[in-house]
GROMACS .gro file of C-alpha atoms in nm:
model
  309
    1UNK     CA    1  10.457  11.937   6.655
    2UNK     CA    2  10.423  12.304   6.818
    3UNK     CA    3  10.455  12.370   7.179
    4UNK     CA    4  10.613  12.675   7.416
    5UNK     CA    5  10.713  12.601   7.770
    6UNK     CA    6  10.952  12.749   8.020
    7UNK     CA    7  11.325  12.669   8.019
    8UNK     CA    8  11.361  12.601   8.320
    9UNK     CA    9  11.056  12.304   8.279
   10UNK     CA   10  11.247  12.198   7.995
   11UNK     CA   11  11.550  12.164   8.165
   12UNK     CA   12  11.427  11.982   8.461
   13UNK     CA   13  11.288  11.702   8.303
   14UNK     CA   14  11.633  11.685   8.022
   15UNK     CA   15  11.883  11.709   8.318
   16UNK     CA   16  11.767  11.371   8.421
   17UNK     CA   17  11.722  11.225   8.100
   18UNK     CA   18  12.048  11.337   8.028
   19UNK     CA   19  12.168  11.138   8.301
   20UNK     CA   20  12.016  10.793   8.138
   21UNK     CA   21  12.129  10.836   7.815
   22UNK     CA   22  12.436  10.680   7.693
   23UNK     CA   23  12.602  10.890   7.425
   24UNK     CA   24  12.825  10.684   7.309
   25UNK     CA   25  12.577  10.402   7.190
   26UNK     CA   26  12.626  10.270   6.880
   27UNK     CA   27  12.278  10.271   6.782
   28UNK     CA   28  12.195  10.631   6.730
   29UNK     CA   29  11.872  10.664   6.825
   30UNK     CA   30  11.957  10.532   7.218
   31UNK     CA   31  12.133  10.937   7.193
   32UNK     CA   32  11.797  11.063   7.177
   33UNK     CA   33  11.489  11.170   7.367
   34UNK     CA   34  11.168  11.080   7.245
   35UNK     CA   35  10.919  11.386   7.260
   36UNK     CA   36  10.533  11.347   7.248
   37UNK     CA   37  10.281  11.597   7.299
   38UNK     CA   38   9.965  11.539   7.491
   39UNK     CA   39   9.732  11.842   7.398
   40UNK     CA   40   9.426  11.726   7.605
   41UNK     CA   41   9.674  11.735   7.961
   42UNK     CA   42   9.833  12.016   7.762
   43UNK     CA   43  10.196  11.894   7.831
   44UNK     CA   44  10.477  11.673   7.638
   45UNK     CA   45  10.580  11.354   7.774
   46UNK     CA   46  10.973  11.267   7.737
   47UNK     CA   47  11.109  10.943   7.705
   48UNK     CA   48  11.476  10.829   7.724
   49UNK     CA   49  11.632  10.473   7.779
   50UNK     CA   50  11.993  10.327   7.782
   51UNK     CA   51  11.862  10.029   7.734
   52UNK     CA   52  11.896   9.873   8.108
   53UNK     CA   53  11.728  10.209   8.255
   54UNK     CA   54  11.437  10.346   8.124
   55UNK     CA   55  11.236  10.692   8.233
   56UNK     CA   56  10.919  10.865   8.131
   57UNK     CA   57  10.875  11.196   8.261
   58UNK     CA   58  10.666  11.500   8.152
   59UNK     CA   59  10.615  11.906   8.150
   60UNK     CA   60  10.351  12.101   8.145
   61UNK     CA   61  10.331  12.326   7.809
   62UNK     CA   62  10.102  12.508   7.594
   63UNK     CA   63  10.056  12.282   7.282
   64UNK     CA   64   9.990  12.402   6.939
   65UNK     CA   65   9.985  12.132   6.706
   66UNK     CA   66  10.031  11.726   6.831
   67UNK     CA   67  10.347  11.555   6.699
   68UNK     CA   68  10.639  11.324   6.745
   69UNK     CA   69  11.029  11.300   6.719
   70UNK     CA   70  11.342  11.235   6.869
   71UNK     CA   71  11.628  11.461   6.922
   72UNK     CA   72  12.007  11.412   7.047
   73UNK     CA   73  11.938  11.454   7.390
   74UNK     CA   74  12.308  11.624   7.461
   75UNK     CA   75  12.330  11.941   7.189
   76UNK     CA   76  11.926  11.983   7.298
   77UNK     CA   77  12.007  12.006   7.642
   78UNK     CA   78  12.321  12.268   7.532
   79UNK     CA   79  12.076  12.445   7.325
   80UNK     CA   80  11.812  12.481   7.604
   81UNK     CA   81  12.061  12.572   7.881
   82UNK     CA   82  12.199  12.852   7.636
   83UNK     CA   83  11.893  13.050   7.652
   84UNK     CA   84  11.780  13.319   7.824
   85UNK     CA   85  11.537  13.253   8.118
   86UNK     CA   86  11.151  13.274   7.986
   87UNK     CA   87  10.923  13.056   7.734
   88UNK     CA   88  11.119  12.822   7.463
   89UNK     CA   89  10.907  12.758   7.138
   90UNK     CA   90  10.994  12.461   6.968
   91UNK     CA   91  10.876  12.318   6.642
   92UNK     CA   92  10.915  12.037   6.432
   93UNK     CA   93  10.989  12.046   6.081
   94UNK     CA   94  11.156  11.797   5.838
   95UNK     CA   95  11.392  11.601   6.000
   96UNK     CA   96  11.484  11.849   6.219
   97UNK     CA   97  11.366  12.038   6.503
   98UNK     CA   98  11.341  12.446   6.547
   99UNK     CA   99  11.408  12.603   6.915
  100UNK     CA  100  11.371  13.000   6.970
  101UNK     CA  101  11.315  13.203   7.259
  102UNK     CA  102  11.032  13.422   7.271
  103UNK     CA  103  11.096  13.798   7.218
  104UNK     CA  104  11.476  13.728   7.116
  105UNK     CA  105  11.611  13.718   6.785
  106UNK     CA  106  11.782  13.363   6.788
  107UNK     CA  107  11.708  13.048   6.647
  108UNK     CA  108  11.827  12.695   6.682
  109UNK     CA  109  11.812  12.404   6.398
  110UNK     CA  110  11.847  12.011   6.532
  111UNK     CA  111  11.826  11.714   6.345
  112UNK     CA  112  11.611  11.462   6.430
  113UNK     CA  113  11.507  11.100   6.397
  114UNK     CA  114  11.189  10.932   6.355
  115UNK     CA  115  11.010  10.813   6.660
  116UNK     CA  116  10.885  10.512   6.493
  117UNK     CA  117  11.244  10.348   6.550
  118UNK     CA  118  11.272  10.452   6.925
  119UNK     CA  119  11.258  10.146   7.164
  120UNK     CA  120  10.896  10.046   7.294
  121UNK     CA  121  10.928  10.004   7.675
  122UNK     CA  122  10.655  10.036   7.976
  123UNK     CA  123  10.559  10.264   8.243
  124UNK     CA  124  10.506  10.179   8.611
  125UNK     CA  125  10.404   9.834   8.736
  126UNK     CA  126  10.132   9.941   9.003
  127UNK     CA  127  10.109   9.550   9.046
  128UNK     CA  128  10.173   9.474   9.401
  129UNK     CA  129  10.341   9.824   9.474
  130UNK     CA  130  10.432   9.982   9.808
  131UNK     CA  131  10.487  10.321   9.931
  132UNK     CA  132  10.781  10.464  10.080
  133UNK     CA  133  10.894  10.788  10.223
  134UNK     CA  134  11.173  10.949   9.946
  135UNK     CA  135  11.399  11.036  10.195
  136UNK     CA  136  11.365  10.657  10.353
  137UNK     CA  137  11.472  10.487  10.024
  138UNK     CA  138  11.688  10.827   9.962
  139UNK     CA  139  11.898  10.705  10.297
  140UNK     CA  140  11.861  10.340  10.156
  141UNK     CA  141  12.048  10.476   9.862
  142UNK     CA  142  12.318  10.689  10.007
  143UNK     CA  143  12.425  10.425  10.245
  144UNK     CA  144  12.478  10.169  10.056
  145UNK     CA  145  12.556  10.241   9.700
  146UNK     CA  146  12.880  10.358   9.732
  147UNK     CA  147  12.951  10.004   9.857
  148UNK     CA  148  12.902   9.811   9.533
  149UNK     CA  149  13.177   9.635   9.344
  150UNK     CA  150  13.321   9.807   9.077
  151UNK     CA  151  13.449   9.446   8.901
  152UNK     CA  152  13.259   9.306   8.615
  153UNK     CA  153  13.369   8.954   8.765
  154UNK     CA  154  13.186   9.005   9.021
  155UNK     CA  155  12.887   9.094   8.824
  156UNK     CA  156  12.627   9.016   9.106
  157UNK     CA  157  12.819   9.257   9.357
  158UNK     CA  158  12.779   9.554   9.100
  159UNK     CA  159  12.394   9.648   9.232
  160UNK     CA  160  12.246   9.683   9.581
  161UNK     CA  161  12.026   9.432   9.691
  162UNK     CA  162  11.677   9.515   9.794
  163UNK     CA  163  11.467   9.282   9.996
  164UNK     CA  164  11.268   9.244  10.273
  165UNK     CA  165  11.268   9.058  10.636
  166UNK     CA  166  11.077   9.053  10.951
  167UNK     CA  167  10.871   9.321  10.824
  168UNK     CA  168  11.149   9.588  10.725
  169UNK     CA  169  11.282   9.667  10.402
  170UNK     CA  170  11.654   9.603  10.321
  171UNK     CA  171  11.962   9.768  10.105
  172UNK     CA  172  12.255   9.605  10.095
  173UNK     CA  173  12.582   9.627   9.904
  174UNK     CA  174  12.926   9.457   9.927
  175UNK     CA  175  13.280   9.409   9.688
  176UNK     CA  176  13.377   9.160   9.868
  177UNK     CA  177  13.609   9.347  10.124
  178UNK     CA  178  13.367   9.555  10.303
  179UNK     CA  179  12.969   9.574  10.355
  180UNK     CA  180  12.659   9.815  10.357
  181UNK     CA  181  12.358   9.725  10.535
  182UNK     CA  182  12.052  10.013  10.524
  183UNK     CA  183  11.704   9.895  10.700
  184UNK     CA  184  11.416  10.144  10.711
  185UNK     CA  185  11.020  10.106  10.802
  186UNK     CA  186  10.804   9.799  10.832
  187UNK     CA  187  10.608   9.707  10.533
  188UNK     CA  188  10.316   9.488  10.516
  189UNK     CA  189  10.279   9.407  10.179
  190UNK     CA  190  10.501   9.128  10.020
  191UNK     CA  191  10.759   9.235   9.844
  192UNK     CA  192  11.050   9.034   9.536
  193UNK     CA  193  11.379   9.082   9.646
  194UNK     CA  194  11.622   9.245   9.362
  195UNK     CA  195  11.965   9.310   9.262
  196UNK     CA  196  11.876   9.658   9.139
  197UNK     CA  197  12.176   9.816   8.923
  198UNK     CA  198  12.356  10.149   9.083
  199UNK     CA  199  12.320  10.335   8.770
  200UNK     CA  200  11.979  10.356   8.780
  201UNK     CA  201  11.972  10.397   9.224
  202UNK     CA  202  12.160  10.696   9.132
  203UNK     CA  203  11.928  10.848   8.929
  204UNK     CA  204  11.608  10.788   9.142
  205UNK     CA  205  11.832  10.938   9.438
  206UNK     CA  206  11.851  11.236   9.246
  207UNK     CA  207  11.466  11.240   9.208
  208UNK     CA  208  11.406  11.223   9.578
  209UNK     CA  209  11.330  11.479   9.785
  210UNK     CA  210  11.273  11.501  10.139
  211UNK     CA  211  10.919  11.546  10.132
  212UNK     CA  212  10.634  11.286   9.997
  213UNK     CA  213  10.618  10.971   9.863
  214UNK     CA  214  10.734  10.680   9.596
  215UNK     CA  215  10.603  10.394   9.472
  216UNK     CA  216  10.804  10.079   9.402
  217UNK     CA  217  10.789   9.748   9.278
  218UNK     CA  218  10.973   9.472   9.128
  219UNK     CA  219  10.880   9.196   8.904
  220UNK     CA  220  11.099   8.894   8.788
  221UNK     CA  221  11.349   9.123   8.552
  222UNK     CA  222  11.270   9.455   8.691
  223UNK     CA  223  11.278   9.751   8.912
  224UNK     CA  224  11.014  10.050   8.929
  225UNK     CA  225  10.999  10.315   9.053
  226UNK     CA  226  10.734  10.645   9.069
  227UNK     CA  227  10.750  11.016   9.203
  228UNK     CA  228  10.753  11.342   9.146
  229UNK     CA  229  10.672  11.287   8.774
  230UNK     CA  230  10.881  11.036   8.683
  231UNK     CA  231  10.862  10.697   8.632
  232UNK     CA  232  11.208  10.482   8.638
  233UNK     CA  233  11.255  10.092   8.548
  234UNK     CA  234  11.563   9.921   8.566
  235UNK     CA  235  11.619   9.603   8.457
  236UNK     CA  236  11.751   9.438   8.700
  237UNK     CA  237  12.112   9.213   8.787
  238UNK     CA  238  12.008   8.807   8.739
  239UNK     CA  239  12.190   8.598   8.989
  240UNK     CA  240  12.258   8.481   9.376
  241UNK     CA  241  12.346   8.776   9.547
  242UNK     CA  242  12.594   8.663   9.854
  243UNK     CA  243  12.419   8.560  10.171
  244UNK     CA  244  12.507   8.862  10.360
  245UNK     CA  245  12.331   8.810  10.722
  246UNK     CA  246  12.605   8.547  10.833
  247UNK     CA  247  12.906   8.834  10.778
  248UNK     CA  248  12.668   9.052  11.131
  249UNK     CA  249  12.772   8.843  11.428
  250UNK     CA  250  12.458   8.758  11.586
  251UNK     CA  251  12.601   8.934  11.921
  252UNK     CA  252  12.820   9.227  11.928
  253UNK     CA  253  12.944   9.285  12.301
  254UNK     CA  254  13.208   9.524  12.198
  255UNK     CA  255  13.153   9.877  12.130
  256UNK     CA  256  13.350  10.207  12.081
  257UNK     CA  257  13.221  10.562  12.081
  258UNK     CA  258  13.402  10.825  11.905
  259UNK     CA  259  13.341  11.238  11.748
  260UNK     CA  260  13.312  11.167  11.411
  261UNK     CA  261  13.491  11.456  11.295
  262UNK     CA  262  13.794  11.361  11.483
  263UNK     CA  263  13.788  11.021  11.342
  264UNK     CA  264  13.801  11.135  10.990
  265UNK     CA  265  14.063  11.400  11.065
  266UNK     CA  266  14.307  11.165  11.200
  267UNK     CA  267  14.228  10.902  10.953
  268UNK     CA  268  14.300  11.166  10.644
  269UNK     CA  269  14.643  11.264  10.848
  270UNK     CA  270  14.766  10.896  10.869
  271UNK     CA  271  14.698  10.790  10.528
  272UNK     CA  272  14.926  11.046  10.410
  273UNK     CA  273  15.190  10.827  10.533
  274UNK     CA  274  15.084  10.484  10.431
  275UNK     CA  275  15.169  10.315  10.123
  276UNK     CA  276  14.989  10.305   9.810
  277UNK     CA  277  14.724  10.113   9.844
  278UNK     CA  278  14.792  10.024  10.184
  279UNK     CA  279  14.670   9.975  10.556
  280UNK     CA  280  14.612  10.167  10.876
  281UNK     CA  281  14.575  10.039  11.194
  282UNK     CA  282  14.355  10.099  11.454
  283UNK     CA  283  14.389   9.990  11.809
  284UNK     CA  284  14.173  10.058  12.084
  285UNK     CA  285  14.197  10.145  12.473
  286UNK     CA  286  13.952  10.211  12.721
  287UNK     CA  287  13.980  10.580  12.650
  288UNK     CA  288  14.164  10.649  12.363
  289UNK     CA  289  14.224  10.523  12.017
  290UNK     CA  290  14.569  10.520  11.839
  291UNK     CA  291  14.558  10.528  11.431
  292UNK     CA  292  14.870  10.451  11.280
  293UNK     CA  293  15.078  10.380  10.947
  294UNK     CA  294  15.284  10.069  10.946
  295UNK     CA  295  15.656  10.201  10.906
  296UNK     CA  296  15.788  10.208  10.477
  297UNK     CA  297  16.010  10.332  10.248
  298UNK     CA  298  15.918  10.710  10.328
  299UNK     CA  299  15.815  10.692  10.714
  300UNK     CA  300  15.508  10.642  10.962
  301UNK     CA  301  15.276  10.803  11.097
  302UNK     CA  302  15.102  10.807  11.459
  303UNK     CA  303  14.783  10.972  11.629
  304UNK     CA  304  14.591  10.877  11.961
  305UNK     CA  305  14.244  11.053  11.969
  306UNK     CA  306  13.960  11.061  12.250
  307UNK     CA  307  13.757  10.766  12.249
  308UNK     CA  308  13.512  10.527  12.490
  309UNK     CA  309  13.495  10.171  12.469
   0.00000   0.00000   0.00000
């Protein structure tokens, strides 16, 4: 295998592959990329798994001779960012792989393993797919994700849930003390709800942009996802996700309006009084709100702040 390409392509598809990987797997080869070069398209398709998420990505290069390996996906990524902006060659020899700059005098030696043992997984189930503005499911993601439960005994609560009702598409997430619910536009194809794991939400919401469009889809054990190159599957969390629409009252009669930033200020200032791990409370007037630390060991804390309700 022969190919030059830009660092910076390099480096854009490796950053998220980097992101999959698990390097502390105890099967080696889950450390590595797979690399494959497509001479017809002219370009080398990348492959990485941890073996719940899965990607497939690609960049455009100007290929030599067609070939195969895998390569530690960490020290290639150190290698690559190392370099000088401009065109990378890299080459394959015997168990190992060569990287050099062009016009520079440096050279780079990586071992490498044999792609026959890297896992078999597929690409993107077009199967009953829908489209989706990135920067809908983008705010899907943001909004809810950094809801989920961080307790493996609560292993259904550790994903958000995806689904659809009444013709808009759902993201939800809950630990059990507080909730996350994320709607955005009406779909009319059908669509399998999912517990979709955040590890690999977190990595599509780094694909996303605010521009275009994805593809997604879901089958009975996983997620996919399509855009800007990439192709992500997840496999995805097996079990009853909690019935979430009876925690909304059906009517909500009381409401309070509030600056945002002031909220947050005065919530950061009381805290610093509260106990570890503790409450605030909030209690609410007609036009004001007062935020305050219950009285402990080192003192209290009290703020009233503009607010309509």
């Amino acid at each position: 295998m022969k190919f030059v390409t830009s660092r910076d392509a390099l480096l854009r598809v490796l950053g998220v592959a980097q992101e999959v990987i698990t390097n502390k797997s105890p099967v080696a080869i889950m450390s590595n990329v797979l690399l494959q070069t497509d001479k017809e398209n002219q370009k080398v398709i990348v492959k990485c798994t941890n073996s719940t998420v899965n990607a497939i990505s690609s960049f455009g290069a100007e290929i030599e001779e067609q070939g195969e390996t895998t390569v530690f996906c960490d020290k290639f990524v150190s290698v690559i960012s190392s370099l000088p902006m401009g065109d990378v060659e890299v080459v394959t020899g015997e168990n190992e792989i060569v990287v050099k700059p062009l016009g520079k005098k440096v050279k780079f030696r990586i071992k490498t393993l044999a792609s026959d043992k890297f896992p078999v997984f597929k690409g993107f189930n077009s199967e009953n797919s829908i489209k989706i503005a990135a920067k809908d499911f983008k705010n899907l993601i943001k909004h809810t994700s950094f809801a989920v439960s961080t307790d493996s005994n609560r292993y259904m609560m550790t994903g958000c849930y995806l689904t659809k009702d009444d013709n808009y598409l759902y993201m939800v997430a809950t630990d059990g003390r507080r909730m996350s619910v994320c709607t955005c536009a009406d779909f009319s194809p059908e669509f399998t709800s999912a517990i979709i794991p955040v590890k690999g939400l977190s990595i599509i919401d780094r694909i996303c942009q605010e521009e275009g469009q994805i593809e997604i889809n879901t089958t009975d054990k996983t997620f996919f996802f399509k855009g800007y190159g990439y192709e992500i599957s997840s496999s995805l969390i097996e079990g009853q996700f909690p019935i979430w629409q009876k925690v909304i009252p059906n009517g909500l009669d009381h409401t309070v309006t509030i600056s945002k930033a002031d909220l947050e200020d005065a919530i950061k200032r009381t805290v610093i009084m509260a106990a570890k791990n503790g409450r605030i409370q909030m209690i609410l007037d007609s036009d004001k709100m007062v935020i305050s630390s219950p009285e402990n060991e080192v003192g209290s804390s009290k703020e009233e702040i503009e607010a309509k309700y």
